[in-house]
Tab-separated table of C-alpha atoms in Angstrom:
chain	number	residue	atom	x	y	z
A	1	MET	CA	-0.835	52.002	-52.973
A	2	ALA	CA	-3.730	54.045	-51.313
A	3	ASP	CA	-1.711	57.309	-52.215
A	4	ARG	CA	-2.209	56.534	-55.890
A	5	GLU	CA	-5.979	56.517	-55.640
A	6	MET	CA	-7.765	59.424	-57.207
A	7	LEU	CA	-10.434	61.782	-55.375
A	8	GLY	CA	-13.713	62.382	-56.701
A	9	LEU	CA	-14.774	65.903	-56.958
A	10	ASP	CA	-17.063	65.916	-53.666
A	11	SER	CA	-14.129	64.214	-51.743
A	12	LEU	CA	-11.516	66.580	-53.055
A	13	VAL	CA	-13.721	69.626	-52.096
A	14	ASP	CA	-14.327	68.112	-48.669
A	15	VAL	CA	-10.605	67.722	-48.015
A	16	LEU	CA	-9.968	71.263	-49.171
A	17	LYS	CA	-12.779	72.718	-47.173
A	18	ALA	CA	-11.469	71.048	-44.005
A	19	ALA	CA	-7.814	72.179	-44.682
A	20	GLY	CA	-8.555	75.432	-45.888
A	21	GLU	CA	-8.759	77.337	-42.570
A	22	PRO	CA	-5.643	78.789	-40.761
A	23	THR	CA	-6.232	76.929	-37.617
A	24	ARG	CA	-6.799	73.494	-39.147
A	25	MET	CA	-3.890	73.979	-41.463
A	26	ARG	CA	-1.624	74.785	-38.544
A	27	LEU	CA	-3.123	71.602	-36.680
A	28	LEU	CA	-2.329	69.492	-39.694
A	29	ALA	CA	1.274	70.960	-39.741
A	30	LEU	CA	1.701	69.959	-36.015
A	31	LEU	CA	0.105	66.496	-36.313
A	32	SER	CA	2.372	65.540	-39.231
A	33	ALA	CA	5.131	65.746	-36.788
A	34	GLY	CA	3.897	62.996	-34.291
A	35	ASP	CA	1.213	62.314	-31.747
A	36	LEU	CA	-0.188	65.283	-29.603
A	37	THR	CA	-3.227	65.661	-27.118
A	38	VAL	CA	-5.673	68.558	-27.239
A	39	THR	CA	-3.832	70.036	-24.292
A	40	ASP	CA	-0.621	69.979	-26.143
A	41	LEU	CA	-2.102	71.649	-29.144
A	42	THR	CA	-4.099	74.139	-26.894
A	43	GLU	CA	-0.542	75.154	-25.528
A	44	ILE	CA	1.087	75.423	-28.786
A	45	LEU	CA	-1.680	77.459	-30.736
A	46	GLY	CA	-2.949	79.370	-27.726
A	47	GLN	CA	-6.463	78.833	-28.273
A	48	SER	CA	-9.283	77.329	-26.108
A	49	GLN	CA	-9.803	73.653	-25.869
A	50	PRO	CA	-13.410	73.728	-27.067
A	51	ARG	CA	-12.209	75.386	-30.139
A	52	ILE	CA	-9.267	73.045	-30.901
A	53	SER	CA	-11.621	70.234	-30.318
A	54	ARG	CA	-14.146	71.387	-32.653
A	55	HIS	CA	-11.504	71.841	-35.391
A	56	LEU	CA	-10.058	68.448	-34.806
A	57	LYS	CA	-13.514	66.968	-35.057
A	58	LEU	CA	-13.747	68.527	-38.462
A	59	LEU	CA	-10.520	67.090	-39.593
A	60	ALA	CA	-11.299	63.567	-38.369
A	61	GLU	CA	-14.846	63.505	-40.153
A	62	VAL	CA	-12.901	63.730	-43.543
A	63	ALA	CA	-10.372	61.148	-42.543
A	64	LEU	CA	-7.338	63.354	-42.257
A	65	ILE	CA	-6.459	62.546	-38.697
A	66	ASP	CA	-6.698	59.696	-36.368
A	67	ARG	CA	-7.665	59.662	-32.743
A	68	TYR	CA	-6.954	57.205	-30.209
A	69	GLN	CA	-7.496	56.956	-26.419
A	70	GLU	CA	-4.817	56.342	-23.748
A	71	GLY	CA	-6.356	56.398	-20.283
A	72	ALA	CA	-7.804	59.770	-19.679
A	73	TRP	CA	-5.860	61.275	-22.644
A	74	ALA	CA	-6.834	61.217	-26.203
A	75	TYR	CA	-4.109	61.507	-28.918
A	76	PHE	CA	-4.194	62.853	-32.449
A	77	ARG	CA	-2.027	62.353	-35.305
A	78	LEU	CA	-2.084	62.919	-39.101
A	79	ARG	CA	-3.168	59.647	-40.940
A	80	GLN	CA	-0.215	57.777	-42.412
A	81	GLU	CA	-1.845	56.714	-45.642
A	82	GLY	CA	-4.499	57.453	-48.153
A	83	ARG	CA	-4.888	60.058	-51.017
A	84	ARG	CA	-6.338	62.643	-48.936
A	85	VAL	CA	-3.458	62.722	-46.657
A	86	ALA	CA	-1.023	62.547	-49.440
A	87	LEU	CA	-2.813	65.700	-50.854
A	88	ILE	CA	-2.280	67.640	-47.376
A	89	ARG	CA	1.299	66.655	-47.301
A	90	GLU	CA	1.644	68.180	-50.801
A	91	LEU	CA	-0.048	71.322	-49.460
A	92	LEU	CA	2.141	71.368	-46.209
A	93	ALA	CA	5.207	70.925	-48.329
A	94	SER	CA	4.213	74.104	-50.349
A	95	ALA	CA	4.277	76.331	-47.232
A	96	ALA	CA	6.826	79.024	-47.034
A	97	ALA	CA	9.622	77.631	-44.751
A	98	ASP	CA	9.797	81.193	-43.155
A	99	ASP	CA	6.159	81.618	-42.574
A	100	ALA	CA	6.057	83.390	-39.118
A	101	ILE	CA	3.150	81.658	-37.721
A	102	LEU	CA	4.123	78.132	-38.741
A	103	ALA	CA	7.675	78.903	-37.618
A	104	ARG	CA	6.327	79.886	-34.239
A	105	ASP	CA	4.386	76.759	-33.859
A	106	ALA	CA	7.362	74.767	-34.667
A	107	ILE	CA	9.280	76.455	-31.942
A	108	ARG	CA	6.527	75.721	-29.439
A	109	LEU	CA	6.347	72.160	-30.573
A	110	ALA	CA	10.030	71.751	-30.096
A	111	THR	CA	9.769	73.273	-26.567
A	112	LEU	CA	6.897	70.940	-25.839
A	113	LYS	CA	8.895	67.805	-26.961
A	114	ARG	CA	11.923	68.931	-25.045
A	115	THR	CA	9.892	69.045	-21.802
A	116	ARG	CA	8.266	65.532	-22.750
A	117	ALA	CA	11.948	64.217	-23.419
A	118	GLU	CA	13.165	65.593	-19.890
A	119	LYS	CA	10.285	63.837	-17.949
A	120	ALA	CA	10.846	60.585	-19.933
A	121	GLN	CA	14.446	60.706	-19.178
A	122	ALA	CA	13.996	61.235	-15.450
A	123	TYR	CA	11.859	57.967	-15.486
A	124	PHE	CA	14.441	56.346	-17.496
A	125	SER	CA	17.176	57.254	-15.291
A	126	ARG	CA	15.392	56.026	-12.282
A	127	ASN	CA	15.299	52.644	-13.554
A	128	ALA	CA	18.418	52.534	-15.808
A	129	ALA	CA	20.566	50.830	-12.988
A	130	GLU	CA	18.204	47.877	-12.776
A	131	TRP	CA	18.092	47.478	-16.560
A	132	ASP	CA	21.819	47.829	-16.644
A	133	LYS	CA	22.235	44.741	-14.269
A	134	LEU	CA	20.006	42.561	-16.435
A	135	ARG	CA	21.680	43.585	-19.623
A	136	ARG	CA	25.103	42.644	-18.153
A	137	LEU	CA	23.513	39.011	-17.798
A	138	HIS	CA	23.657	38.405	-21.553
A	139	ILE	CA	25.561	39.299	-24.881
A	140	ALA	CA	25.852	42.959	-25.844
A	141	GLU	CA	22.566	44.515	-27.115
A	142	GLY	CA	24.313	45.619	-30.318
A	143	ASP	CA	25.102	41.818	-31.036
A	144	VAL	CA	21.266	40.892	-30.403
A	145	GLU	CA	20.318	43.622	-32.586
A	146	ALA	CA	22.611	42.548	-35.461
A	147	ALA	CA	21.389	39.121	-35.238
A	148	LEU	CA	17.823	40.239	-35.349
A	149	LYS	CA	18.428	42.523	-38.436
A	150	ALA	CA	20.066	39.612	-40.228
A	151	MET	CA	17.159	37.288	-39.502
A	152	VAL	CA	14.520	39.824	-40.475
A	153	GLY	CA	16.263	40.993	-43.636
A	154	ASP	CA	16.071	44.320	-45.359
A	155	GLU	CA	12.973	43.636	-47.595
A	156	PRO	CA	10.513	46.532	-47.107
A	157	VAL	CA	7.407	45.770	-45.337
A	158	ASP	CA	4.205	47.765	-45.303
A	159	SER	CA	3.402	47.641	-41.588
A	160	LEU	CA	5.388	46.842	-38.333
A	161	LEU	CA	3.920	46.265	-34.830
A	162	ASP	CA	6.149	46.043	-31.772
A	163	LEU	CA	4.361	44.591	-28.710
A	164	GLY	CA	5.892	45.707	-25.437
A	165	THR	CA	7.474	48.415	-26.986
A	166	GLY	CA	9.384	49.891	-24.169
A	167	THR	CA	11.633	52.501	-25.288
A	168	GLY	CA	10.653	52.098	-28.924
A	169	ARG	CA	14.130	50.748	-29.920
A	170	ILE	CA	12.551	48.096	-32.256
A	171	LEU	CA	10.695	50.925	-34.071
A	172	GLN	CA	14.233	52.786	-34.445
A	173	LEU	CA	16.030	49.718	-35.459
A	174	PHE	CA	13.754	48.689	-38.393
A	175	GLU	CA	12.947	52.303	-39.433
A	176	GLY	CA	14.379	51.809	-42.860
A	177	ILE	CA	12.069	48.864	-43.785
A	178	TYR	CA	8.691	49.681	-42.724
A	179	ARG	CA	6.130	52.263	-44.128
A	180	ARG	CA	4.074	52.191	-41.125
A	181	GLY	CA	4.874	51.365	-37.584
A	182	ILE	CA	2.939	51.191	-34.252
A	183	GLY	CA	4.569	50.245	-30.812
A	184	VAL	CA	2.224	49.174	-27.955
A	185	ASP	CA	3.042	49.199	-24.268
A	186	ALA	CA	0.997	48.823	-20.989
A	187	SER	CA	3.219	51.211	-19.123
A	188	ARG	CA	2.323	54.991	-19.636
A	189	ASP	CA	5.917	55.804	-18.359
A	190	MET	CA	7.555	53.699	-20.896
A	191	LEU	CA	5.244	55.217	-23.736
A	192	ALA	CA	6.617	58.664	-22.649
A	193	VAL	CA	10.179	57.244	-23.204
A	194	ALA	CA	9.280	55.611	-26.649
A	195	ARG	CA	7.590	58.908	-27.827
A	196	SER	CA	10.557	60.886	-26.728
A	197	ASN	CA	13.080	58.567	-28.378
A	198	LEU	CA	11.062	58.664	-31.782
A	199	ASP	CA	10.817	62.494	-31.567
A	200	ARG	CA	14.687	62.564	-31.024
A	201	ALA	CA	15.224	60.259	-33.954
A	202	GLY	CA	13.005	62.332	-36.212
A	203	ILE	CA	10.679	59.360	-36.780
A	204	THR	CA	7.087	60.443	-37.762
A	205	LYS	CA	5.931	57.255	-39.552
A	206	ALA	CA	5.659	55.364	-36.206
A	207	SER	CA	3.226	55.899	-33.403
A	208	ILE	CA	2.966	54.797	-29.777
A	209	ARG	CA	-0.274	53.376	-28.256
A	210	HIS	CA	-1.304	52.305	-24.736
A	211	GLY	CA	-2.665	48.707	-24.775
A	212	ASP	CA	-2.966	45.324	-23.552
A	213	ILE	CA	-0.777	42.697	-25.199
A	214	PHE	CA	-3.697	40.066	-24.584
A	215	ASN	CA	-6.343	42.480	-25.986
A	216	LEU	CA	-4.934	44.677	-28.561
A	217	PRO	CA	-6.774	47.929	-29.432
A	218	LEU	CA	-6.056	47.185	-33.109
A	219	ASP	CA	-7.585	45.553	-36.206
A	220	GLY	CA	-6.627	41.994	-36.835
A	221	GLN	CA	-4.826	40.926	-39.904
A	222	SER	CA	-3.165	44.380	-40.377
A	223	PHE	CA	0.582	43.787	-39.891
A	224	ASP	CA	3.314	42.305	-42.036
A	225	LEU	CA	5.819	41.973	-39.219
A	226	VAL	CA	5.112	41.787	-35.372
A	227	THR	CA	7.827	41.776	-32.810
A	228	ILE	CA	7.878	40.703	-29.235
A	229	HIS	CA	11.279	41.667	-27.730
A	230	GLN	CA	12.067	40.583	-24.157
A	231	VAL	CA	8.219	40.767	-22.953
A	232	LEU	CA	7.170	37.084	-22.630
A	233	HIS	CA	9.219	36.220	-19.585
A	234	TYR	CA	7.163	38.895	-17.728
A	235	LEU	CA	3.913	37.324	-18.494
A	236	GLU	CA	2.062	34.439	-16.684
A	237	GLU	CA	0.219	33.303	-19.943
A	238	PRO	CA	2.950	33.934	-22.721
A	239	GLU	CA	1.090	31.562	-24.956
A	240	ALA	CA	-1.966	33.958	-24.994
A	241	ALA	CA	0.185	36.922	-26.026
A	242	ILE	CA	1.514	34.868	-28.998
A	243	ALA	CA	-1.944	33.977	-30.024
A	244	GLU	CA	-2.972	37.607	-29.920
A	245	ALA	CA	0.152	38.561	-31.937
A	246	ALA	CA	-0.659	35.901	-34.614
A	247	ARG	CA	-4.261	37.492	-34.870
A	248	MET	CA	-2.431	40.729	-36.066
A	249	LEU	CA	-0.686	39.249	-38.914
A	250	VAL	CA	-1.721	39.525	-42.537
A	251	PRO	CA	-1.643	36.131	-44.418
A	252	GLY	CA	1.948	35.279	-44.905
A	253	GLY	CA	3.025	37.867	-42.244
A	254	ARG	CA	6.028	37.125	-39.880
A	255	LEU	CA	6.125	36.982	-36.036
A	256	VAL	CA	9.656	37.551	-34.469
A	257	ILE	CA	10.162	36.787	-30.713
A	258	ILE	CA	13.242	37.727	-28.864
A	259	ASP	CA	13.488	36.295	-25.317
A	260	PHE	CA	15.676	34.147	-22.999
A	261	ALA	CA	16.406	30.528	-23.320
A	262	PRO	CA	15.840	28.399	-20.208
A	263	HIS	CA	17.890	29.306	-17.228
A	264	GLY	CA	18.027	28.905	-13.461
A	265	LEU	CA	18.590	32.328	-12.251
A	266	GLU	CA	15.767	32.354	-9.673
A	267	HIS	CA	16.694	35.875	-8.388
A	268	LEU	CA	15.232	37.325	-11.583
A	269	ARG	CA	11.897	36.354	-10.324
A	270	ASP	CA	11.976	38.656	-7.408
A	271	GLU	CA	14.412	41.328	-8.528
A	272	HIS	CA	13.107	41.806	-11.896
A	273	ALA	CA	9.544	40.358	-11.731
A	274	HIS	CA	10.263	37.583	-14.327
A	275	ALA	CA	7.300	35.111	-14.518
A	276	ARG	CA	9.274	32.582	-16.612
A	277	LEU	CA	12.699	31.557	-16.415
A	278	GLY	CA	13.305	31.422	-20.155
A	279	PHE	CA	11.674	29.200	-22.946
A	280	SER	CA	12.781	26.040	-24.718
A	281	HIS	CA	12.560	25.458	-28.379
A	282	GLN	CA	10.117	22.652	-27.961
A	283	THR	CA	7.921	24.948	-25.839
A	284	MET	CA	8.092	27.970	-28.176
A	285	GLY	CA	7.475	25.704	-31.294
A	286	ASP	CA	4.333	24.185	-29.602
A	287	TRP	CA	2.865	27.576	-28.876
A	288	LEU	CA	3.673	28.842	-32.430
A	289	GLN	CA	2.026	25.739	-33.858
A	290	LYS	CA	-1.039	26.347	-31.888
A	291	ALA	CA	-1.211	29.913	-33.219
A	292	ASN	CA	-1.005	28.558	-36.661
A	293	LEU	CA	2.299	29.901	-37.285
A	294	SER	CA	5.236	27.766	-38.794
A	295	LEU	CA	8.605	28.232	-37.154
A	296	GLU	CA	11.298	29.099	-39.909
A	297	LYS	CA	14.502	30.176	-38.073
A	298	THR	CA	15.839	30.011	-34.703
A	299	THR	CA	19.078	31.601	-33.354
A	300	ASP	CA	20.623	31.116	-29.990
A	301	LEU	CA	22.984	33.861	-28.885
A	302	ALA	CA	25.082	32.402	-25.964
A	303	PRO	CA	27.386	34.337	-23.642
A	304	GLU	CA	31.077	34.140	-24.492
A	305	GLY	CA	32.551	30.863	-23.491
A	306	GLY	CA	29.205	29.766	-22.086
A	307	GLN	CA	29.578	31.528	-18.852
A	308	GLU	CA	27.709	30.189	-15.749
A	309	GLY	CA	25.210	32.511	-14.348
A	310	LYS	CA	24.785	34.215	-17.643
A	311	LEU	CA	21.694	34.148	-19.995
A	312	THR	CA	21.458	33.043	-23.692
A	313	VAL	CA	19.164	35.092	-25.741
A	314	THR	CA	17.025	33.205	-28.394
A	315	ILE	CA	15.424	34.839	-31.431
A	316	TRP	CA	12.453	32.730	-33.074
A	317	LEU	CA	11.047	33.851	-36.460
A	318	ALA	CA	7.728	32.339	-37.373
A	319	ARG	CA	5.359	32.880	-40.477
A	320	ASP	CA	1.614	32.885	-40.770
A	321	GLN	CA	0.610	29.774	-43.069
A	322	ARG	CA	-2.588	31.168	-44.688
A	323	ALA	CA	-0.749	32.705	-47.766
A	324	VAL	CA	1.011	29.294	-48.310
A	325	GLU	CA	-2.248	27.417	-48.057
A	326	SER	CA	-4.040	29.710	-50.496
A	327	VAL	CA	-1.307	29.238	-53.100
A	328	ALA	CA	-1.417	25.527	-52.669
A	329	ASP	CA	-5.233	25.599	-53.142
A	330	MET	CA	-5.016	27.895	-56.338
A	331	PRO	CA	-4.889	25.154	-59.072
A	332	ARG	CA	-7.841	23.355	-57.488
A	333	GLN	CA	-9.858	26.593	-57.387
A	334	ARG	CA	-9.108	27.387	-61.015
A	335	LEU	CA	-9.959	23.916	-62.141
A	336	HIS	CA	-13.077	24.082	-60.225
A	337	ALA	CA	-14.009	27.391	-61.775
A	338	GLY	CA	-13.284	25.953	-65.378
A	339	GLY	CA	-9.777	27.422	-65.658
A	340	VAL	CA	-6.923	25.534	-67.305
């Protein structure tokens, strides 16, 4: 909806001034393809860091790009919404496909992303054996994803937040229904994996952030759908993470949790750092209720034949109740205001 807003003359001129310089237009083209650091941009454009930083500052001042911190690194990306950004995308779409400078930038960006992907794959390969061991303890991942998609449905949502995003798989799985996506993870190694996977999938409407699941670096009441996939069993205080996730939801928004049902596989504590051995429906229902969420659906995905020593995956879907309450209050409010 924000893209339909019209710009006043002064705002229009500010945007055109900011974009109307070769280096800044090149920066906008690069940042439209994903998150990059000043070092990345310096390497691609072959310009000094102070010069690149100065251009980025000017673009940020007119609300064309976002900046977010990840440890010692600052990442930049083209904003995902707003009429100003829609205008920039129109300008970028008008650029000749065979422009020599933009084509060279694109080649250097592809090289940088390939290097990033190789580093991420190296980390993933070092840990893949352990993850494969865990996956063999429950039903196939494809079956879990199919059940998850069926529960969420295919109605479009404006914004998706994936907590503990890991490889970024949830952002890929639901790529077709959200307009804006963010994945948050505390592991910088996993963030590199997630960024690489999004690059490979060509997904530019999702971004990856470093953050604490108990204290998210995001504005509350900003997301229609929040997912927590196989994360809570690693946490000492999963209830607090659910409360923080609930804070992120817009009125009427949905929270989806995917985790294990209660089990007795004690070796997972030492071998895989599991702090909790699954969650019962009662426990999860109580936590959701305390977070002012209403549990709507639950699905248990048990291993074939209920095999002993295997894990059951459970999916819980809950909804923020504020929208329901506001609708219920509407007649009384209208009456109080003198309405019919």
